[in-house]
mmCIF file with all atom_site columns, C-alpha atoms in Angstrom:
data_model
loop_
_atom_site.group_PDB
_atom_site.id
_atom_site.type_symbol
_atom_site.label_atom_id
_atom_site.label_alt_id
_atom_site.label_comp_id
_atom_site.label_asym_id
_atom_site.label_entity_id
_atom_site.label_seq_id
_atom_site.pdbx_PDB_ins_code
_atom_site.Cartn_x
_atom_site.Cartn_y
_atom_site.Cartn_z
_atom_site.occupancy
_atom_site.B_iso_or_equiv
_atom_site.pdbx_formal_charge
_atom_site.auth_seq_id
_atom_site.auth_comp_id
_atom_site.auth_asym_id
_atom_site.auth_atom_id
_atom_site.pdbx_PDB_model_num
ATOM 1  C CA . MET A 1 1  ? 0.299   0.038  -0.104  1.00 64.00 ? 487 MET A CA 1
ATOM 2  C CA . LEU A 1 2  ? 3.006   2.638  0.420   1.00 71.00 ? 488 LEU A CA 1
ATOM 3  C CA . ILE A 1 3  ? 4.171   1.720  -2.707  1.00 75.00 ? 489 ILE A CA 1
ATOM 4  C CA . LYS A 1 4  ? 1.034   2.992  -4.527  1.00 72.00 ? 490 LYS A CA 1
ATOM 5  C CA . LYS A 1 5  ? 0.667   5.897  -2.424  1.00 73.00 ? 491 LYS A CA 1
ATOM 6  C CA . LEU A 1 6  ? 4.431   6.780  -3.395  1.00 67.00 ? 492 LEU A CA 1
ATOM 7  C CA . VAL A 1 7  ? 4.237   6.245  -7.303  1.00 70.00 ? 493 VAL A CA 1
ATOM 8  C CA . LEU A 1 8  ? 0.618   8.086  -6.676  1.00 70.00 ? 494 LEU A CA 1
ATOM 9  C CA . ALA A 1 9  ? 2.420   11.034 -5.520  1.00 73.00 ? 495 ALA A CA 1
ATOM 10 C CA . SER A 1 10 ? 5.368   10.731 -7.836  1.00 72.00 ? 496 SER A CA 1
ATOM 11 C CA . VAL A 1 11 ? 2.560   10.821 -10.390 1.00 68.00 ? 497 VAL A CA 1
ATOM 12 C CA . LEU A 1 12 ? 0.921   13.949 -9.150  1.00 71.00 ? 498 LEU A CA 1
ATOM 13 C CA . ALA A 1 13 ? 4.284   15.556 -8.906  1.00 70.00 ? 499 ALA A CA 1
ATOM 14 C CA . THR A 1 14 ? 4.371   15.073 -12.300 1.00 69.00 ? 500 THR A CA 1
ATOM 15 C CA . LEU A 1 15 ? 1.308   16.334 -13.815 1.00 66.00 ? 501 LEU A CA 1
ATOM 16 C CA . ALA A 1 16 ? 1.763   19.236 -11.655 1.00 64.00 ? 502 ALA A CA 1
ATOM 17 C CA . ASN A 1 17 ? 4.744   20.487 -12.661 1.00 57.00 ? 503 ASN A CA 1
ATOM 18 C CA . SER A 1 18 ? 3.736   19.949 -16.128 1.00 57.00 ? 504 SER A CA 1
ATOM 19 C CA . VAL A 1 19 ? 0.624   22.081 -15.848 1.00 56.00 ? 505 VAL A CA 1
ATOM 20 C CA . ILE A 1 20 ? 2.258   24.636 -14.140 1.00 56.00 ? 506 ILE A CA 1
ATOM 21 C CA . ALA A 1 21 ? 4.729   25.045 -16.537 1.00 54.00 ? 507 ALA A CA 1
ATOM 22 C CA . ALA A 1 22 ? 1.919   24.951 -19.558 1.00 49.00 ? 508 ALA A CA 1
ATOM 23 C CA . GLN A 1 23 ? 0.153   27.957 -18.954 1.00 68.00 ? 509 GLN A CA 1
ATOM 24 C CA . VAL A 1 24 ? 0.344   28.777 -22.616 1.00 82.00 ? 510 VAL A CA 1
ATOM 25 C CA . TYR A 1 25 ? -2.735  28.267 -24.975 1.00 87.00 ? 511 TYR A CA 1
ATOM 26 C CA . PRO A 1 26 ? -3.245  27.090 -27.647 1.00 90.00 ? 512 PRO A CA 1
ATOM 27 C CA . LEU A 1 27 ? -1.722  23.985 -25.541 1.00 88.00 ? 513 LEU A CA 1
ATOM 28 C CA . THR A 1 28 ? -1.231  20.527 -27.164 1.00 90.00 ? 514 THR A CA 1
ATOM 29 C CA . VAL A 1 29 ? -1.297  17.447 -24.863 1.00 89.00 ? 515 VAL A CA 1
ATOM 30 C CA . GLU A 1 30 ? -0.333  13.561 -26.175 1.00 92.00 ? 516 GLU A CA 1
ATOM 31 C CA . ASN A 1 31 ? -1.753  10.656 -24.353 1.00 88.00 ? 517 ASN A CA 1
ATOM 32 C CA . CYS A 1 32 ? -1.767  7.667  -25.254 1.00 89.00 ? 518 CYS A CA 1
ATOM 33 C CA . GLY A 1 33 ? -0.734  8.618  -29.094 1.00 90.00 ? 519 GLY A CA 1
ATOM 34 C CA . ILE A 1 34 ? -3.639  10.716 -29.064 1.00 91.00 ? 520 ILE A CA 1
ATOM 35 C CA . LYS A 1 35 ? -3.065  14.688 -29.326 1.00 93.00 ? 521 LYS A CA 1
ATOM 36 C CA . GLU A 1 36 ? -5.239  16.666 -28.309 1.00 92.00 ? 522 GLU A CA 1
ATOM 37 C CA . THR A 1 37 ? -4.986  20.826 -28.156 1.00 92.00 ? 523 THR A CA 1
ATOM 38 C CA . PHE A 1 38 ? -7.323  23.162 -26.082 1.00 89.00 ? 524 PHE A CA 1
ATOM 39 C CA . ASN A 1 39 ? -7.698  26.346 -27.117 1.00 92.00 ? 525 ASN A CA 1
ATOM 40 C CA . ARG A 1 40 ? -8.397  27.856 -23.521 1.00 88.00 ? 526 ARG A CA 1
ATOM 41 C CA . ALA A 1 41 ? -8.322  26.440 -20.505 1.00 82.00 ? 527 ALA A CA 1
ATOM 42 C CA . PRO A 1 42 ? -11.598 24.856 -19.460 1.00 79.00 ? 528 PRO A CA 1
ATOM 43 C CA . GLN A 1 43 ? -14.299 25.964 -18.185 1.00 83.00 ? 529 GLN A CA 1
ATOM 44 C CA . ARG A 1 44 ? -16.075 23.316 -17.075 1.00 82.00 ? 530 ARG A CA 1
ATOM 45 C CA . VAL A 1 45 ? -15.641 20.050 -15.977 1.00 78.00 ? 531 VAL A CA 1
ATOM 46 C CA . VAL A 1 46 ? -17.869 16.326 -15.382 1.00 79.00 ? 532 VAL A CA 1
ATOM 47 C CA . THR A 1 47 ? -15.765 14.390 -13.099 1.00 80.00 ? 533 THR A CA 1
ATOM 48 C CA . VAL A 1 48 ? -16.146 10.545 -12.619 1.00 81.00 ? 534 VAL A CA 1
ATOM 49 C CA . GLY A 1 49 ? -15.145 8.696  -9.285  1.00 79.00 ? 535 GLY A CA 1
ATOM 50 C CA . GLN A 1 50 ? -14.830 10.274 -5.618  1.00 81.00 ? 536 GLN A CA 1
ATOM 51 C CA . HIS A 1 51 ? -11.329 10.141 -6.214  1.00 83.00 ? 537 HIS A CA 1
ATOM 52 C CA . GLU A 1 52 ? -11.205 12.330 -9.666  1.00 81.00 ? 538 GLU A CA 1
ATOM 53 C CA . THR A 1 53 ? -13.734 14.618 -7.790  1.00 81.00 ? 539 THR A CA 1
ATOM 54 C CA . GLU A 1 54 ? -12.176 14.838 -4.474  1.00 84.00 ? 540 GLU A CA 1
ATOM 55 C CA . LEU A 1 55 ? -8.928  16.186 -6.523  1.00 83.00 ? 541 LEU A CA 1
ATOM 56 C CA . LEU A 1 56 ? -10.750 18.888 -8.445  1.00 79.00 ? 542 LEU A CA 1
ATOM 57 C CA . LEU A 1 57 ? -11.980 20.079 -4.789  1.00 81.00 ? 543 LEU A CA 1
ATOM 58 C CA . ALA A 1 58 ? -8.460  19.847 -3.378  1.00 86.00 ? 544 ALA A CA 1
ATOM 59 C CA . LEU A 1 59 ? -7.780  21.778 -6.143  1.00 80.00 ? 545 LEU A CA 1
ATOM 60 C CA . GLY A 1 60 ? -9.906  24.584 -5.438  1.00 81.00 ? 546 GLY A CA 1
ATOM 61 C CA . LEU A 1 61 ? -11.685 24.054 -8.796  1.00 78.00 ? 547 LEU A CA 1
ATOM 62 C CA . GLU A 1 62 ? -14.798 23.210 -7.474  1.00 75.00 ? 548 GLU A CA 1
ATOM 63 C CA . LYS A 1 63 ? -16.954 25.862 -9.168  1.00 76.00 ? 549 LYS A CA 1
ATOM 64 C CA . LYS A 1 64 ? -16.009 24.421 -12.472 1.00 75.00 ? 550 LYS A CA 1
ATOM 65 C CA . ASN A 1 65 ? -17.374 20.803 -11.599 1.00 71.00 ? 551 ASN A CA 1
ATOM 66 C CA . GLN A 1 66 ? -20.247 20.786 -13.198 1.00 70.00 ? 552 GLN A CA 1
ATOM 67 C CA . CYS A 1 67 ? -21.340 16.897 -12.632 1.00 72.00 ? 553 CYS A CA 1
ATOM 68 C CA . HIS A 1 68 ? -20.398 14.313 -10.720 1.00 68.00 ? 554 HIS A CA 1
ATOM 69 C CA . VAL A 1 69 ? -21.093 10.572 -11.461 1.00 70.00 ? 555 VAL A CA 1
ATOM 70 C CA . GLY A 1 70 ? -20.182 7.874  -9.145  1.00 70.00 ? 556 GLY A CA 1
ATOM 71 C CA . LEU A 1 71 ? -19.820 4.067  -10.169 1.00 62.00 ? 557 LEU A CA 1
ATOM 72 C CA . VAL A 1 72 ? -21.142 1.401  -7.721  1.00 57.00 ? 558 VAL A CA 1
ATOM 73 C CA . TRP A 1 73 ? -20.404 -2.268 -8.189  1.00 56.00 ? 559 TRP A CA 1
ATOM 74 C CA . SER A 1 74 ? -21.670 -4.387 -4.950  1.00 49.00 ? 560 SER A CA 1
ATOM 75 C CA . THR A 1 75 ? -20.986 -7.868 -4.951  1.00 54.00 ? 561 THR A CA 1
ATOM 76 C CA . THR A 1 76 ? -20.779 -8.313 -1.298  1.00 50.00 ? 562 THR A CA 1
ATOM 77 C CA . GLY A 1 77 ? -24.130 -5.834 -0.302  1.00 49.00 ? 563 GLY A CA 1
ATOM 78 C CA . CYS A 1 78 ? -21.648 -2.671 0.229   1.00 46.00 ? 564 CYS A CA 1
ATOM 79 C CA . GLY A 1 79 ? -22.379 0.278  -1.551  1.00 48.00 ? 565 GLY A CA 1
ATOM 80 C CA . SER A 1 80 ? -25.371 2.255  -2.511  1.00 48.00 ? 566 SER A CA 1
ATOM 81 C CA . GLY A 1 81 ? -26.137 0.699  -5.685  1.00 47.00 ? 567 GLY A CA 1
ATOM 82 C CA . THR A 1 82 ? -26.569 -2.827 -7.192  1.00 44.00 ? 568 THR A CA 1
ATOM 83 C CA . ARG A 1 83 ? -25.315 -4.664 -10.188 1.00 41.00 ? 569 ARG A CA 1
#
């Protein structure tokens, strides 16, 4: 579990550095071989899952979050949804 937390911390630190460094638009980001160009900063955000929503809140961007979608898979009776 500690290794997962350390890996997550290093990924977030790397992402934070690239976000801080990239304040010029248009901004082109490449992920999995696909390039996406943004002409301006995103005005609205939709998050999927609690973790992504908490990251957005921690960054102080709660006003940009237009929608939060939660997914629940429960095979043990835990959670509020059914499968």
